[in-house]
């Protein structure tokens, strides 16, 4: 469900025409809908009712401060994976005690900064890390709340590059190691390990792996309590998939996901936390680009747009499918062609859609790459010295540029000539 619809023949974001934004901002740009972000957060939260979980939005999905603040103002906590994300969340006004710090390679400097600002807790992924955290916390005279990220060795059935919960993945501690590591943590000064964390992967569209992993977490809560550990929280990570291909691939509704949570953990008397990223942000954003040229190669048509792999790398990196919609509704229902939508970057892998049956686009047409609000702008780069893509947020009839297009000077002047070249 999202708020990008045709009105008077033109694709709108809520009440704003995308033609209007394109004229002011130029193309390409990302456009986010406040109403969709808010709705997704609320649907997820409401699915759990009186379980009243802590929902820590996974900032990595979309870290624009306007997005963070929109969600933070609704009461969301944040899941961050670097000092940079932590600083962004704080800059967007999220209270530190609603922020959890995850990630497999936190440095001592990052731990120290997070302890100084007083974050809620750390998701810890190894024995070496908990020892480092203990030493940093002790030096600062603080206590770090810790959840070990437990790797349940469950195959989430998703793309291999976004699967994290199998034994061979780099993430977390082995399930069998958990009792030993909670015992170790109990001996360490400056550490209070009162929670368990897991996250098995992203874009998961089947509830069975969740059921399996959550059941294992419930069993672990009982086992750790039997060892006299106080376990008050279980953080179930993120991972719920979104419909990338319209009605052809509908992932489970948050209500069904919540049912699995109740079934597996409801009786364990723990506070539940989540780290959803994609299901909050993906459908709340689109990438708008303009066709520069078209060309035909045999039966195939290439639509060469001004949006490229440096703006949205998901198709190239994960073979990801994103629907492509024309901004002018009149193109729908007209003739269709088998089309590759490509960008100007000098790589064969520079495409946004491949071998797709699409309306017959013409030079100058605007098109939307749908479901691009998560892992879109955050993974954008400047390859081929293309300026970092701007971001726009819409709220009903208003819109604002929430990250302006980088200028060529800003981009190029990041370099310094070495003294011997001056
Ligand atoms: N928690 C942890 C520990 C994670 O590693 C992730 C995502 C999340 C939560 C949020 O997962 P979500 O609810 O968004 O599925 N760049 C890739 C996705 C990478 C996901 C990394 N971890 C993509 O574009 O598909």
JSON list of C-alpha atoms in Angstrom, two decimals, residues 197-359:
[
{"chain": "A", "resi": 197, "resn": "UNK", "atom": "CA", "xyz": [18.88, -10.59, 19.56]},
{"chain": "A", "resi": 198, "resn": "UNK", "atom": "CA", "xyz": [18.46, -12.31, 16.19]},
{"chain": "A", "resi": 199, "resn": "UNK", "atom": "CA", "xyz": [18.05, -11.29, 12.56]},
{"chain": "A", "resi": 200, "resn": "UNK", "atom": "CA", "xyz": [18.05, -13.96, 9.87]},
{"chain": "A", "resi": 201, "resn": "UNK", "atom": "CA", "xyz": [17.87, -11.92, 6.69]},
{"chain": "A", "resi": 202, "resn": "UNK", "atom": "CA", "xyz": [15.95, -9.42, 4.64]},
{"chain": "A", "resi": 203, "resn": "UNK", "atom": "CA", "xyz": [13.08, -9.53, 2.11]},
{"chain": "A", "resi": 204, "resn": "UNK", "atom": "CA", "xyz": [11.70, -12.70, 3.71]},
{"chain": "A", "resi": 205, "resn": "UNK", "atom": "CA", "xyz": [8.34, -13.63, 2.21]},
{"chain": "A", "resi": 206, "resn": "UNK", "atom": "CA", "xyz": [7.65, -16.90, 4.00]},
{"chain": "A", "resi": 207, "resn": "UNK", "atom": "CA", "xyz": [6.70, -17.09, 7.69]},
{"chain": "A", "resi": 208, "resn": "UNK", "atom": "CA", "xyz": [8.16, -20.57, 8.25]},
{"chain": "A", "resi": 209, "resn": "UNK", "atom": "CA", "xyz": [11.79, -19.42, 8.80]},
{"chain": "A", "resi": 210, "resn": "UNK", "atom": "CA", "xyz": [10.57, -16.78, 11.27]},
{"chain": "A", "resi": 211, "resn": "UNK", "atom": "CA", "xyz": [8.55, -19.43, 13.11]},
{"chain": "A", "resi": 212, "resn": "UNK", "atom": "CA", "xyz": [11.56, -21.69, 13.35]},
{"chain": "A", "resi": 213, "resn": "UNK", "atom": "CA", "xyz": [13.96, -18.96, 14.50]},
{"chain": "A", "resi": 214, "resn": "UNK", "atom": "CA", "xyz": [11.53, -17.38, 17.02]},
{"chain": "A", "resi": 215, "resn": "UNK", "atom": "CA", "xyz": [10.83, -20.81, 18.52]},
{"chain": "A", "resi": 216, "resn": "UNK", "atom": "CA", "xyz": [14.55, -21.30, 19.03]},
{"chain": "A", "resi": 217, "resn": "UNK", "atom": "CA", "xyz": [14.75, -17.88, 20.72]},
{"chain": "A", "resi": 218, "resn": "UNK", "atom": "CA", "xyz": [11.95, -18.88, 23.09]},
{"chain": "A", "resi": 219, "resn": "UNK", "atom": "CA", "xyz": [13.79, -22.07, 23.99]},
{"chain": "A", "resi": 220, "resn": "UNK", "atom": "CA", "xyz": [16.95, -20.07, 24.58]},
{"chain": "A", "resi": 221, "resn": "UNK", "atom": "CA", "xyz": [15.15, -17.67, 26.94]},
{"chain": "A", "resi": 222, "resn": "UNK", "atom": "CA", "xyz": [14.09, -20.69, 29.04]},
{"chain": "A", "resi": 223, "resn": "UNK", "atom": "CA", "xyz": [17.57, -22.25, 28.94]},
{"chain": "A", "resi": 224, "resn": "UNK", "atom": "CA", "xyz": [19.30, -19.00, 29.96]},
{"chain": "A", "resi": 225, "resn": "UNK", "atom": "CA", "xyz": [16.81, -18.39, 32.76]},
{"chain": "A", "resi": 226, "resn": "UNK", "atom": "CA", "xyz": [17.42, -21.95, 33.97]},
{"chain": "A", "resi": 227, "resn": "UNK", "atom": "CA", "xyz": [21.09, -20.91, 34.20]},
{"chain": "A", "resi": 228, "resn": "UNK", "atom": "CA", "xyz": [19.98, -17.99, 36.44]},
{"chain": "A", "resi": 229, "resn": "UNK", "atom": "CA", "xyz": [20.38, -15.21, 33.87]},
{"chain": "A", "resi": 230, "resn": "UNK", "atom": "CA", "xyz": [17.82, -12.43, 33.94]},
{"chain": "A", "resi": 231, "resn": "UNK", "atom": "CA", "xyz": [16.48, -12.15, 30.39]},
{"chain": "A", "resi": 232, "resn": "UNK", "atom": "CA", "xyz": [13.96, -9.35, 29.98]},
{"chain": "A", "resi": 233, "resn": "UNK", "atom": "CA", "xyz": [14.06, -8.58, 26.24]},
{"chain": "A", "resi": 234, "resn": "UNK", "atom": "CA", "xyz": [14.11, -10.42, 22.92]},
{"chain": "A", "resi": 235, "resn": "UNK", "atom": "CA", "xyz": [14.90, -8.41, 19.79]},
{"chain": "A", "resi": 236, "resn": "UNK", "atom": "CA", "xyz": [13.62, -10.24, 16.72]},
{"chain": "A", "resi": 237, "resn": "UNK", "atom": "CA", "xyz": [15.37, -8.08, 14.13]},
{"chain": "A", "resi": 238, "resn": "UNK", "atom": "CA", "xyz": [13.74, -7.11, 10.85]},
{"chain": "A", "resi": 239, "resn": "UNK", "atom": "CA", "xyz": [13.39, -8.92, 7.58]},
{"chain": "A", "resi": 240, "resn": "UNK", "atom": "CA", "xyz": [9.73, -8.88, 6.64]},
{"chain": "A", "resi": 241, "resn": "UNK", "atom": "CA", "xyz": [9.49, -8.65, 2.85]},
{"chain": "A", "resi": 242, "resn": "UNK", "atom": "CA", "xyz": [7.64, -6.13, 0.69]},
{"chain": "A", "resi": 243, "resn": "UNK", "atom": "CA", "xyz": [5.77, -6.54, -2.62]},
{"chain": "A", "resi": 244, "resn": "UNK", "atom": "CA", "xyz": [8.25, -5.51, -5.29]},
{"chain": "A", "resi": 245, "resn": "UNK", "atom": "CA", "xyz": [6.25, -6.88, -8.21]},
{"chain": "A", "resi": 246, "resn": "UNK", "atom": "CA", "xyz": [2.85, -5.40, -7.45]},
{"chain": "A", "resi": 247, "resn": "UNK", "atom": "CA", "xyz": [0.20, -8.01, -6.81]},
{"chain": "A", "resi": 248, "resn": "UNK", "atom": "CA", "xyz": [2.36, -10.88, -8.07]},
{"chain": "A", "resi": 249, "resn": "UNK", "atom": "CA", "xyz": [4.32, -11.31, -4.88]},
{"chain": "A", "resi": 250, "resn": "UNK", "atom": "CA", "xyz": [2.42, -10.40, -1.74]},
{"chain": "A", "resi": 251, "resn": "UNK", "atom": "CA", "xyz": [4.46, -10.98, 1.42]},
{"chain": "A", "resi": 252, "resn": "UNK", "atom": "CA", "xyz": [2.78, -11.92, 4.71]},
{"chain": "A", "resi": 253, "resn": "UNK", "atom": "CA", "xyz": [0.84, -9.10, 6.38]},
{"chain": "A", "resi": 254, "resn": "UNK", "atom": "CA", "xyz": [2.30, -7.80, 9.67]},
{"chain": "A", "resi": 255, "resn": "UNK", "atom": "CA", "xyz": [-0.79, -9.28, 11.40]},
{"chain": "A", "resi": 256, "resn": "UNK", "atom": "CA", "xyz": [0.24, -12.80, 10.31]},
{"chain": "A", "resi": 257, "resn": "UNK", "atom": "CA", "xyz": [3.83, -12.12, 11.33]},
{"chain": "A", "resi": 258, "resn": "UNK", "atom": "CA", "xyz": [2.57, -10.90, 14.73]},
{"chain": "A", "resi": 259, "resn": "UNK", "atom": "CA", "xyz": [0.62, -14.14, 15.12]},
{"chain": "A", "resi": 260, "resn": "UNK", "atom": "CA", "xyz": [3.86, -16.08, 14.73]},
{"chain": "A", "resi": 261, "resn": "UNK", "atom": "CA", "xyz": [5.49, -13.87, 17.39]},
{"chain": "A", "resi": 262, "resn": "UNK", "atom": "CA", "xyz": [2.63, -14.51, 19.84]},
{"chain": "A", "resi": 263, "resn": "UNK", "atom": "CA", "xyz": [2.65, -18.24, 19.16]},
{"chain": "A", "resi": 264, "resn": "UNK", "atom": "CA", "xyz": [6.38, -18.62, 19.68]},
{"chain": "A", "resi": 265, "resn": "UNK", "atom": "CA", "xyz": [7.21, -16.03, 22.34]},
{"chain": "A", "resi": 266, "resn": "UNK", "atom": "CA", "xyz": [3.88, -14.96, 23.84]},
{"chain": "A", "resi": 267, "resn": "UNK", "atom": "CA", "xyz": [4.19, -17.18, 26.92]},
{"chain": "A", "resi": 268, "resn": "UNK", "atom": "CA", "xyz": [7.78, -16.27, 27.75]},
{"chain": "A", "resi": 269, "resn": "UNK", "atom": "CA", "xyz": [7.10, -13.00, 29.57]},
{"chain": "A", "resi": 270, "resn": "UNK", "atom": "CA", "xyz": [9.66, -10.96, 27.68]},
{"chain": "A", "resi": 271, "resn": "UNK", "atom": "CA", "xyz": [9.49, -7.51, 26.14]},
{"chain": "A", "resi": 272, "resn": "UNK", "atom": "CA", "xyz": [9.76, -7.83, 22.36]},
{"chain": "A", "resi": 273, "resn": "UNK", "atom": "CA", "xyz": [11.73, -5.49, 20.11]},
{"chain": "A", "resi": 274, "resn": "UNK", "atom": "CA", "xyz": [11.91, -5.33, 16.30]},
{"chain": "A", "resi": 275, "resn": "UNK", "atom": "CA", "xyz": [14.18, -3.71, 13.77]},
{"chain": "A", "resi": 276, "resn": "UNK", "atom": "CA", "xyz": [12.09, -3.34, 10.62]},
{"chain": "A", "resi": 277, "resn": "UNK", "atom": "CA", "xyz": [13.65, -1.36, 7.80]},
{"chain": "A", "resi": 278, "resn": "UNK", "atom": "CA", "xyz": [12.39, -2.36, 4.39]},
{"chain": "A", "resi": 279, "resn": "UNK", "atom": "CA", "xyz": [8.75, -2.86, 5.32]},
{"chain": "A", "resi": 280, "resn": "UNK", "atom": "CA", "xyz": [8.61, 0.69, 6.71]},
{"chain": "A", "resi": 281, "resn": "UNK", "atom": "CA", "xyz": [10.51, 2.54, 3.99]},
{"chain": "A", "resi": 282, "resn": "UNK", "atom": "CA", "xyz": [10.50, 0.58, 0.71]},
{"chain": "A", "resi": 283, "resn": "UNK", "atom": "CA", "xyz": [7.03, 1.39, -0.54]},
{"chain": "A", "resi": 284, "resn": "UNK", "atom": "CA", "xyz": [7.27, 4.92, 0.80]},
{"chain": "A", "resi": 285, "resn": "UNK", "atom": "CA", "xyz": [9.81, 5.92, -1.84]},
{"chain": "A", "resi": 286, "resn": "UNK", "atom": "CA", "xyz": [10.25, 6.03, -5.60]},
{"chain": "A", "resi": 287, "resn": "UNK", "atom": "CA", "xyz": [13.06, 7.09, -7.89]},
{"chain": "A", "resi": 288, "resn": "UNK", "atom": "CA", "xyz": [12.04, 9.46, -10.67]},
{"chain": "A", "resi": 289, "resn": "UNK", "atom": "CA", "xyz": [14.15, 9.65, -13.82]},
{"chain": "A", "resi": 290, "resn": "UNK", "atom": "CA", "xyz": [13.73, 11.08, -17.31]},
{"chain": "A", "resi": 291, "resn": "UNK", "atom": "CA", "xyz": [14.27, 9.32, -20.61]},
{"chain": "A", "resi": 292, "resn": "UNK", "atom": "CA", "xyz": [17.23, 10.82, -22.47]},
{"chain": "A", "resi": 293, "resn": "UNK", "atom": "CA", "xyz": [17.13, 8.61, -25.57]},
{"chain": "A", "resi": 294, "resn": "UNK", "atom": "CA", "xyz": [15.55, 5.42, -26.81]},
{"chain": "A", "resi": 295, "resn": "UNK", "atom": "CA", "xyz": [17.18, 2.99, -29.20]},
{"chain": "A", "resi": 296, "resn": "UNK", "atom": "CA", "xyz": [16.20, -0.30, -30.73]},
{"chain": "A", "resi": 297, "resn": "UNK", "atom": "CA", "xyz": [18.44, -3.34, -31.02]},
{"chain": "A", "resi": 298, "resn": "UNK", "atom": "CA", "xyz": [16.55, -5.98, -32.95]},
{"chain": "A", "resi": 299, "resn": "UNK", "atom": "CA", "xyz": [13.36, -6.78, -31.12]},
{"chain": "A", "resi": 300, "resn": "UNK", "atom": "CA", "xyz": [14.56, -5.09, -27.94]},
{"chain": "A", "resi": 301, "resn": "UNK", "atom": "CA", "xyz": [14.16, -1.48, -26.97]},
{"chain": "A", "resi": 302, "resn": "UNK", "atom": "CA", "xyz": [16.62, 0.34, -24.74]},
{"chain": "A", "resi": 303, "resn": "UNK", "atom": "CA", "xyz": [15.25, 3.20, -22.74]},
{"chain": "A", "resi": 304, "resn": "UNK", "atom": "CA", "xyz": [18.25, 5.28, -21.67]},
{"chain": "A", "resi": 305, "resn": "UNK", "atom": "CA", "xyz": [17.28, 7.34, -18.64]},
{"chain": "A", "resi": 306, "resn": "UNK", "atom": "CA", "xyz": [19.17, 9.78, -16.45]},
{"chain": "A", "resi": 307, "resn": "UNK", "atom": "CA", "xyz": [18.85, 7.51, -13.38]},
{"chain": "A", "resi": 308, "resn": "UNK", "atom": "CA", "xyz": [21.56, 4.87, -13.15]},
{"chain": "A", "resi": 309, "resn": "UNK", "atom": "CA", "xyz": [23.11, 2.11, -11.08]},
{"chain": "A", "resi": 310, "resn": "UNK", "atom": "CA", "xyz": [24.91, 4.68, -8.95]},
{"chain": "A", "resi": 311, "resn": "UNK", "atom": "CA", "xyz": [21.50, 6.06, -7.92]},
{"chain": "A", "resi": 312, "resn": "UNK", "atom": "CA", "xyz": [19.82, 2.68, -7.36]},
{"chain": "A", "resi": 313, "resn": "UNK", "atom": "CA", "xyz": [22.12, -0.33, -7.30]},
{"chain": "A", "resi": 314, "resn": "UNK", "atom": "CA", "xyz": [19.60, -2.96, -6.18]},
{"chain": "A", "resi": 315, "resn": "UNK", "atom": "CA", "xyz": [18.83, -4.38, -9.66]},
{"chain": "A", "resi": 316, "resn": "UNK", "atom": "CA", "xyz": [22.54, -4.74, -10.40]},
{"chain": "A", "resi": 317, "resn": "UNK", "atom": "CA", "xyz": [23.58, -6.04, -6.99]},
{"chain": "A", "resi": 318, "resn": "UNK", "atom": "CA", "xyz": [20.71, -8.37, -6.09]},
{"chain": "A", "resi": 319, "resn": "UNK", "atom": "CA", "xyz": [18.92, -8.97, -9.42]},
{"chain": "A", "resi": 320, "resn": "UNK", "atom": "CA", "xyz": [16.18, -6.99, -7.69]},
{"chain": "A", "resi": 321, "resn": "UNK", "atom": "CA", "xyz": [12.90, -6.34, -9.47]},
{"chain": "A", "resi": 322, "resn": "UNK", "atom": "CA", "xyz": [11.33, -2.88, -9.23]},
{"chain": "A", "resi": 323, "resn": "UNK", "atom": "CA", "xyz": [8.16, -1.98, -11.11]},
{"chain": "A", "resi": 324, "resn": "UNK", "atom": "CA", "xyz": [8.55, 0.86, -13.60]},
{"chain": "A", "resi": 325, "resn": "UNK", "atom": "CA", "xyz": [5.61, 3.24, -14.03]},
{"chain": "A", "resi": 326, "resn": "UNK", "atom": "CA", "xyz": [5.32, 6.10, -16.51]},
{"chain": "A", "resi": 327, "resn": "UNK", "atom": "CA", "xyz": [4.57, 9.44, -14.87]},
{"chain": "A", "resi": 328, "resn": "UNK", "atom": "CA", "xyz": [2.15, 10.28, -17.71]},
{"chain": "A", "resi": 329, "resn": "UNK", "atom": "CA", "xyz": [-0.77, 7.89, -17.35]},
{"chain": "A", "resi": 330, "resn": "UNK", "atom": "CA", "xyz": [-1.52, 8.09, -21.08]},
{"chain": "A", "resi": 331, "resn": "UNK", "atom": "CA", "xyz": [1.48, 5.83, -21.73]},
{"chain": "A", "resi": 332, "resn": "UNK", "atom": "CA", "xyz": [-0.33, 3.01, -19.87]},
{"chain": "A", "resi": 333, "resn": "UNK", "atom": "CA", "xyz": [-2.65, 0.99, -22.02]},
{"chain": "A", "resi": 334, "resn": "UNK", "atom": "CA", "xyz": [-0.82, 2.07, -25.19]},
{"chain": "A", "resi": 335, "resn": "UNK", "atom": "CA", "xyz": [1.60, -0.10, -27.17]},
{"chain": "A", "resi": 336, "resn": "UNK", "atom": "CA", "xyz": [4.11, -2.11, -25.16]},
{"chain": "A", "resi": 337, "resn": "UNK", "atom": "CA", "xyz": [7.66, -3.16, -25.96]},
{"chain": "A", "resi": 338, "resn": "UNK", "atom": "CA", "xyz": [10.16, -5.55, -24.43]},
{"chain": "A", "resi": 339, "resn": "UNK", "atom": "CA", "xyz": [12.46, -3.01, -22.84]},
{"chain": "A", "resi": 340, "resn": "UNK", "atom": "CA", "xyz": [15.70, -2.64, -20.91]},
{"chain": "A", "resi": 341, "resn": "UNK", "atom": "CA", "xyz": [15.69, 0.50, -18.78]},
{"chain": "A", "resi": 342, "resn": "UNK", "atom": "CA", "xyz": [19.33, 1.53, -18.51]},
{"chain": "A", "resi": 343, "resn": "UNK", "atom": "CA", "xyz": [21.36, 4.52, -17.33]},
{"chain": "A", "resi": 344, "resn": "UNK", "atom": "CA", "xyz": [24.33, 6.48, -18.67]},
{"chain": "A", "resi": 345, "resn": "UNK", "atom": "CA", "xyz": [26.97, 4.68, -16.55]},
{"chain": "A", "resi": 346, "resn": "UNK", "atom": "CA", "xyz": [29.64, 2.83, -18.52]},
{"chain": "A", "resi": 347, "resn": "UNK", "atom": "CA", "xyz": [28.85, -0.68, -17.30]},
{"chain": "A", "resi": 348, "resn": "UNK", "atom": "CA", "xyz": [26.76, -3.44, -18.81]},
{"chain": "A", "resi": 349, "resn": "UNK", "atom": "CA", "xyz": [25.36, -3.93, -15.31]},
{"chain": "A", "resi": 350, "resn": "UNK", "atom": "CA", "xyz": [23.90, -0.43, -15.34]},
{"chain": "A", "resi": 351, "resn": "UNK", "atom": "CA", "xyz": [20.21, -1.18, -15.60]},
{"chain": "A", "resi": 352, "resn": "UNK", "atom": "CA", "xyz": [17.08, -0.53, -13.57]},
{"chain": "A", "resi": 353, "resn": "UNK", "atom": "CA", "xyz": [14.92, -3.11, -15.39]},
{"chain": "A", "resi": 354, "resn": "UNK", "atom": "CA", "xyz": [15.70, -5.81, -17.91]},
{"chain": "A", "resi": 355, "resn": "UNK", "atom": "CA", "xyz": [13.60, -7.50, -20.57]},
{"chain": "A", "resi": 356, "resn": "UNK", "atom": "CA", "xyz": [10.44, -5.98, -19.21]},
{"chain": "A", "resi": 357, "resn": "UNK", "atom": "CA", "xyz": [7.18, -5.49, -21.10]},
{"chain": "A", "resi": 358, "resn": "UNK", "atom": "CA", "xyz": [6.76, -1.72, -20.72]},
{"chain": "A", "resi": 359, "resn": "UNK", "atom": "CA", "xyz": [4.81, 1.09, -22.31]}
]
